[in-house]
XYZ file of C-alpha atoms in Angstrom:
413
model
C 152.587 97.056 80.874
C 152.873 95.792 84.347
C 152.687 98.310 87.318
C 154.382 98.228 90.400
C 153.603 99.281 93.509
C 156.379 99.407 96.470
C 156.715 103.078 97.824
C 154.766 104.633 100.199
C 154.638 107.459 97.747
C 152.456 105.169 95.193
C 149.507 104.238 97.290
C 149.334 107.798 99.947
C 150.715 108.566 103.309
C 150.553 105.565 105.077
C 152.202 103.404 102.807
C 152.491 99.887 101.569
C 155.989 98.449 101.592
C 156.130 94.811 100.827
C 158.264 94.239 104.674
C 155.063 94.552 105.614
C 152.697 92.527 104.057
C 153.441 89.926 105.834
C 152.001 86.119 105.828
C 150.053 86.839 108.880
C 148.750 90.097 108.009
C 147.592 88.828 104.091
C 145.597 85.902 105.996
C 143.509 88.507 108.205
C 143.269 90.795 105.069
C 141.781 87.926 103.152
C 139.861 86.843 105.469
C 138.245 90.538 106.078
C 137.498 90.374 101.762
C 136.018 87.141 102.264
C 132.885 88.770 104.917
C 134.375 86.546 107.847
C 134.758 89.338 110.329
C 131.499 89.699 111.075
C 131.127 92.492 108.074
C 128.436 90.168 106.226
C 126.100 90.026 109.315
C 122.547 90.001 108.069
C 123.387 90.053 104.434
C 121.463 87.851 101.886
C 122.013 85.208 99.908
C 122.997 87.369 96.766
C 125.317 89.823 98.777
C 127.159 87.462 100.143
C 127.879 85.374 97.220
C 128.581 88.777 95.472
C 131.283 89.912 98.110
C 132.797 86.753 98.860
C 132.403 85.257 95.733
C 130.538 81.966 94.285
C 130.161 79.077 96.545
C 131.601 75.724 94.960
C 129.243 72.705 94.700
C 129.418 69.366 93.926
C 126.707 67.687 96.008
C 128.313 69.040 99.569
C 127.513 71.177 102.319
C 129.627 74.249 101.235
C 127.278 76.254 100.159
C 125.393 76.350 103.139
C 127.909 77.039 105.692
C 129.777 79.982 103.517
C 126.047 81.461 103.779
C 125.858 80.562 107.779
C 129.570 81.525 108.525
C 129.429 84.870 107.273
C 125.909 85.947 107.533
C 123.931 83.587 109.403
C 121.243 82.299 106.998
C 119.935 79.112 107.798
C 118.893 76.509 104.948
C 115.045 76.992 104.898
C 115.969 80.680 103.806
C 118.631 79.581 101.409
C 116.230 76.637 99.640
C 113.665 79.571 99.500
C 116.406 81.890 97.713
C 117.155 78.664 95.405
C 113.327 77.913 94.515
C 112.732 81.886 93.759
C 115.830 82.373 91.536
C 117.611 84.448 93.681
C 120.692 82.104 93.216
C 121.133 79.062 91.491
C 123.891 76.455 90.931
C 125.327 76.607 87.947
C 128.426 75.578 85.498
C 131.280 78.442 84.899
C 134.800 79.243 85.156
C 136.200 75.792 84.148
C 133.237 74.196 83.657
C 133.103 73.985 87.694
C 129.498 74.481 89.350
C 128.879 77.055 91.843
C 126.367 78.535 93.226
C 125.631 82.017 92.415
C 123.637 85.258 92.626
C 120.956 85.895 89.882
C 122.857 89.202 88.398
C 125.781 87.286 87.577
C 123.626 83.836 85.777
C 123.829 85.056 82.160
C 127.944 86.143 81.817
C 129.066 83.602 84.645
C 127.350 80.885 82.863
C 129.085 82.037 79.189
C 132.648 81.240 81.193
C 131.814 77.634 81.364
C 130.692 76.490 77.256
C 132.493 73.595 76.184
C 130.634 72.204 73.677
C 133.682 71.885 71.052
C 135.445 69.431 73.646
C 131.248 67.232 74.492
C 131.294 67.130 70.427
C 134.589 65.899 70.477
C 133.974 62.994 72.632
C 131.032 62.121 70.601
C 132.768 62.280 67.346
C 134.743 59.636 68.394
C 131.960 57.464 69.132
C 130.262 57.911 66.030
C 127.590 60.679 67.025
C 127.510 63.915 65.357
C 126.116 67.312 65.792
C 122.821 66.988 63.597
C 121.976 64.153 65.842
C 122.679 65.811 69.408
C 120.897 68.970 67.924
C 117.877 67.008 67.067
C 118.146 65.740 70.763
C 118.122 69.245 72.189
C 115.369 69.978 70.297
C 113.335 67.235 71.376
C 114.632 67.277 75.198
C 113.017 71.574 74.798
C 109.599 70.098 73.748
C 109.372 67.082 75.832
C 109.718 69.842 78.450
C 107.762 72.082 77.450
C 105.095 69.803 77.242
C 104.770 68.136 80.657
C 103.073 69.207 84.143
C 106.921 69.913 85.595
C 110.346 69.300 85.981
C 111.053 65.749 84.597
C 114.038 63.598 86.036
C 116.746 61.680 83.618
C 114.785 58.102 83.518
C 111.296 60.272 82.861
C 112.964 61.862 80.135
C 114.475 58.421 78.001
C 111.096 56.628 78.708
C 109.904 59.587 76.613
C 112.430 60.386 74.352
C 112.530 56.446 73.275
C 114.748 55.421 70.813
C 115.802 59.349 70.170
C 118.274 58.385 73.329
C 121.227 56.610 71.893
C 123.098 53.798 73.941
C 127.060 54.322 73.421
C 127.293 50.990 74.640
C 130.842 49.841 76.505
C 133.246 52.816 74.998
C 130.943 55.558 75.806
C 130.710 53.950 79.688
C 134.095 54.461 79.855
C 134.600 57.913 78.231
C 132.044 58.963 80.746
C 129.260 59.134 78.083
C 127.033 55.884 78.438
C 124.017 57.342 76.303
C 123.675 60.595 74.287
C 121.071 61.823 76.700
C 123.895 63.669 79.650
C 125.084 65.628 76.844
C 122.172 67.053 75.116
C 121.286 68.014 78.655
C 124.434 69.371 79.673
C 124.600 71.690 76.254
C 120.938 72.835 76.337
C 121.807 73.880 80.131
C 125.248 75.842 79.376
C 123.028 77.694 76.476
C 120.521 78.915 78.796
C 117.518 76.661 77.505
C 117.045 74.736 80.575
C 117.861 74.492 84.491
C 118.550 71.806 86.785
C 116.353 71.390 90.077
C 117.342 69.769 92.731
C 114.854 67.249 93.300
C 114.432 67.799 97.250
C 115.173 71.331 96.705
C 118.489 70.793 98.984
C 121.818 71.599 97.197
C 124.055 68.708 99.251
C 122.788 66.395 97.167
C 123.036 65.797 93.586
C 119.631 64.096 92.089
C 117.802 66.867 89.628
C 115.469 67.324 87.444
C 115.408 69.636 84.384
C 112.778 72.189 83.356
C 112.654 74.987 80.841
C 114.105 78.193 81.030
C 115.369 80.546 78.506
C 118.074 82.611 80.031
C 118.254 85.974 78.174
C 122.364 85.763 76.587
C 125.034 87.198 78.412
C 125.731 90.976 76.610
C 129.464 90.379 77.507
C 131.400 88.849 75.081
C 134.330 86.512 75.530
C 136.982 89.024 76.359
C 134.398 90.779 78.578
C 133.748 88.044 80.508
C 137.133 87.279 81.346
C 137.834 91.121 82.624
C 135.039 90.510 84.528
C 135.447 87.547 86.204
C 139.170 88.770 86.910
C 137.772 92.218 88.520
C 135.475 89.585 90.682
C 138.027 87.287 91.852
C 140.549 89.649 92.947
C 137.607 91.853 94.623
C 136.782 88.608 96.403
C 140.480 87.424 97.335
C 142.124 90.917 98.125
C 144.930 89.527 95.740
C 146.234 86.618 94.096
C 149.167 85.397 92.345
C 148.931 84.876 87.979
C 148.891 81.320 88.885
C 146.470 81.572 91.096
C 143.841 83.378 89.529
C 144.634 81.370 86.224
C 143.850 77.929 87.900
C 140.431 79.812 89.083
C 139.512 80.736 86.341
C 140.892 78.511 83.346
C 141.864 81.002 81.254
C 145.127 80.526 79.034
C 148.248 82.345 80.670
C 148.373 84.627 77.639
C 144.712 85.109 78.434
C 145.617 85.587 82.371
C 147.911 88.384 81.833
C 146.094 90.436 79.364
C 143.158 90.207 81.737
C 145.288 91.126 84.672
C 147.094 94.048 83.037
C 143.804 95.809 82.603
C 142.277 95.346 85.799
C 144.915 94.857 88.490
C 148.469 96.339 89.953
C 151.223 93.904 91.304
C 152.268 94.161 94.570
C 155.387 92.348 96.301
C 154.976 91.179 99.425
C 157.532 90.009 102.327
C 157.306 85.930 100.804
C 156.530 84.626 97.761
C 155.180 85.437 94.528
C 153.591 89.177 94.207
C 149.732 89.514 94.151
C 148.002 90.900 92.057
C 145.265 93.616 93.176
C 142.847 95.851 92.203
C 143.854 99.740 92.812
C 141.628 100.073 94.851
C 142.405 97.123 97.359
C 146.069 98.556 97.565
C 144.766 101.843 99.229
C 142.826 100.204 101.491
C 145.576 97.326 102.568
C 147.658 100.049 103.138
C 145.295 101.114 105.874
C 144.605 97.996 107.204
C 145.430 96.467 110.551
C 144.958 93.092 111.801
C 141.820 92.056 114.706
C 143.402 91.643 118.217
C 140.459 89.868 119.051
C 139.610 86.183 118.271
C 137.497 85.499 115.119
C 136.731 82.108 115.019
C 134.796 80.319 111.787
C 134.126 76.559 111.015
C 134.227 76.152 107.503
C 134.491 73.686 104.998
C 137.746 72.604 102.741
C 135.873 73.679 99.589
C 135.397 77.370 101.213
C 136.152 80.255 98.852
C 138.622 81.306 101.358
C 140.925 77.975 100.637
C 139.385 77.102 97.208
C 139.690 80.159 95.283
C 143.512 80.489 95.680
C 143.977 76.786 96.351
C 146.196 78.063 98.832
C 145.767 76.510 102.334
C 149.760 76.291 102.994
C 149.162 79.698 103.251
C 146.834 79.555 105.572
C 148.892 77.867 108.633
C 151.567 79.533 110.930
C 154.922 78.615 110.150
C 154.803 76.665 113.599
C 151.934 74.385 112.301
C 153.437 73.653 108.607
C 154.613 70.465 109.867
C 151.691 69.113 111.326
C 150.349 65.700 110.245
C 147.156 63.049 110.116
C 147.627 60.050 108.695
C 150.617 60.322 108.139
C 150.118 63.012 105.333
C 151.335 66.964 106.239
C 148.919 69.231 105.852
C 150.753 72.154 104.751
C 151.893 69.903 101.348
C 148.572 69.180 100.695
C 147.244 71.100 97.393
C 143.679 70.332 99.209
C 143.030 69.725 102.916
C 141.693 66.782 103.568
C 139.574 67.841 106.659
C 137.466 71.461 106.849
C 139.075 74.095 108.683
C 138.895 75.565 112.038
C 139.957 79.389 111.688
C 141.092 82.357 113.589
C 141.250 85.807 111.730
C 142.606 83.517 108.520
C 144.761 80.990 110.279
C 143.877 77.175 110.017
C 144.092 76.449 114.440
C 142.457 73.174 114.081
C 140.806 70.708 111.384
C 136.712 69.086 111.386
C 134.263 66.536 110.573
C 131.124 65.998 111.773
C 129.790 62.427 112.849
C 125.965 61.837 112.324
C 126.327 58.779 114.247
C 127.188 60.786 117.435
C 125.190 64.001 116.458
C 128.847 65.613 117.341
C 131.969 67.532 115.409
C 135.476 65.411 115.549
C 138.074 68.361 115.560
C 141.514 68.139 116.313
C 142.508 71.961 117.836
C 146.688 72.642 117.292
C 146.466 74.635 120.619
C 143.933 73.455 122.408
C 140.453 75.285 122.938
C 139.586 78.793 123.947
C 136.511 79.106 124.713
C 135.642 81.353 121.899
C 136.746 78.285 119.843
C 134.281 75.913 122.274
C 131.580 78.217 121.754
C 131.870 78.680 117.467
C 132.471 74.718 117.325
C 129.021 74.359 119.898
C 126.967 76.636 117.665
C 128.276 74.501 114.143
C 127.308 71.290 115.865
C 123.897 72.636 117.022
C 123.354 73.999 113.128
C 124.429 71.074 111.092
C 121.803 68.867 113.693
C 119.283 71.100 113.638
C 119.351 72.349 109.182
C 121.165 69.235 107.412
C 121.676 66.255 109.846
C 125.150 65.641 108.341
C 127.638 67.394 106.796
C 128.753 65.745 103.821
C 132.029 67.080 101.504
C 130.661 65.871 98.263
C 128.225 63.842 96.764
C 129.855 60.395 97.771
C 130.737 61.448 101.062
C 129.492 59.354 103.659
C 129.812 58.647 107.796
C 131.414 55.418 106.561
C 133.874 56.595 104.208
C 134.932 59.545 106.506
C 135.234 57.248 109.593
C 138.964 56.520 109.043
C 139.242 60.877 109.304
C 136.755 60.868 112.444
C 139.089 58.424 114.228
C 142.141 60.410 113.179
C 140.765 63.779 114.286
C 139.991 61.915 117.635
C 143.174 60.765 118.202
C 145.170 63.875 117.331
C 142.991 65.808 119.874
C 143.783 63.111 122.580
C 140.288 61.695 122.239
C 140.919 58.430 120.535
């Protein structure tokens, strides 16, 4: 049964009508769940992926600047917290990777099994199950038996002929040998991890090692409450389709979830969020910073990613805005990282290695709150990662073309 919550009456004496939950006011609320208002100062690693949820990877810098932005950790500290176990990167909801605290490794890493669907592609090349399990079984020993970690290559010249070859048709379903998915299966179970081979996690060259994850005690249903609790704790509120394109689940699946955990709330535009109970009290009390809070972040942060919502995110005077001839605001992904006040996109990013220097394009021109968060970026990505890369095939070259753009927009070009 869905509850509703629109009187003042429902939530205490000061209220929570939906007039006032406006655009503005869910941006700064958001961005006060997400740790960016200075509440995170001096957390670690784990607390911050705990309150602002997991950090997306896929061979970027995201992960690192969600742990700078909001609590200042710098990347020795955050390879030392990946080394020790204290979080990892791993595959969940949707089969996406993150990277994670250690409390949630066992149940987040239930969310993302898909084995039926990696034996499904194999069927159809004319591999079955005996043959992958006999792989996983081999993979375990070969492991178990060397000095360390062992790379992809290391592993076929030792696994021989037990490596199949799927030839042309497996190249193209994304399969080229058998190896990838005995790997991927034995590392969704638990059985193994993936190290990153410089112990860096913008990058994505690994090697595997043992590692018997204790099961997570949640079961299927379980997990999903729990993730749901999670990601509205870490949004403040989301829409059903929002919080079913996080997590995956089925919108039968969505709802039932959401029913248990969460109250729906309308708001003064669009769809109504759903929140936990306890997020509606404390919205109700909540009031916007008058002061500037500026962040750099990047596209993939949890703020934008986990609601895929960055229309949101701009004022209805910057909707319009364009680069390359593509409007922002229409964009179901930005294209550039953001520059933020208090939850509003004021300005887009990229850095350029070949100048040591951040391209940004501000809508309103600097403050110099903005000149001073944009100086202390620059001086982090030179000083902890050299570049600042998107994904794993990002590159100075391939991003040149958004450099110049950025340039030009801000009347540097």
């Amino acid at each position: 049964m869905t509850t509703h919550v629109s009187t003042p009456d429902s939530v205490g004496a000061d209220g929570l009508q939906a007039e006032r939950l406006t655009p503005g006011l869910l941006r700064a609320w958001a961005w006060h769940k997400q740790g960016l208002d200075g509440s995170l100062a001096g957390a670690t690693s784990e607390e911050v992926l705990a309150r602002a949820g997991w950090a997306r990877s896929v061979g970027g810098a995201n992960p690192y600047l969600t742990l700078f932005a909001r609590a200042g950790i710098r990347r020795d500290q955050v390879d030392r917290d990946v080394l020790d176990l204290k979080i990892h990167e791993l595959p969940t909801a949707r089969g996406c990777t993150y990277v994670l605290g250690r409390e949630d490794f066992a149940w987040a890493l239930s969310l993302g099994k898909n084995a039926e669907e990696a034996f499904r592609v194999l069927a159809r090349l004319g591999v079955d199950r005996g043959e992958i399990t006999l792989l996983e079984e081999q993979i375990l020993h070969v492991l178990s038996e060397a000095d360390g970690p062992m790379d992809p290559k290391q592993l076929r010249d030792e696994l021989g002929e037990s490596v199949r070859s799927l030839g042309e048709e497996g190249r193209k379903k994304g399969a080229s040998t058998t190896l990838p998915t005995a790997l991927g299966l034995l590392q969704a179970d638990g059985r193994i991890r993936r190290v990153p081979v410089n112990g860096r996690l913008d990058q994505q060259r690994y090697t595997y090692t043992p590692w018997g994850l204790p099961h997570s005690t949640l079961g299927p249903e379980d997990a999903r409450a729990e993730l749901i609790r999670r990601y509205l704790g870490w949004t403040g509120g989301a829409t059903l389709g929002q919080s079913q394109w996080f997590t995956g689940f089925t919108v039968a699946q969505s709802k039932a979830a959401l029913a248990a955990a969460a109250v729906e709330v309308p708001v003064a535009s669009g769809g109504p969020l759903w929140m936990l109970p306890d997020d509606v009290g404390s919205l109700a009390r909540f009031t916007a910073p008058e002061k500037e809070q500026i962040q750099l972040l990047a596209g993939t942060d949890s703020l934008v990613l986990q609601r895929r919502n960055s229309a949101d995110l701009f004022a209805e005077a910057d909707k319009g805005r364009k680069v390359l001839n593509s409007t922002l605001a229409l964009q179901a992904d930005l294209p550039d990282h953001p520059v933020l006040d208090r939850g509003r996109i004021i300005g887009l990013w990229q850095y350029d290695p070949a100048k040591a220097r951040i391209a940004h394009w501000l809508f309103d021109g600097p403050t110099p709150a903005v000149t001073r968060r944009i100086a202390e970026v620059e001086a982090w990505i030179q000083e902890d990662l050299g570049d600042f890369r998107s994904y794993s095939l990002d590159s100075p070259a391939s991003r040149q073309e958004r450099l110049d753009a950025l340039d030009a927009a801000g009347g540097r070009g």
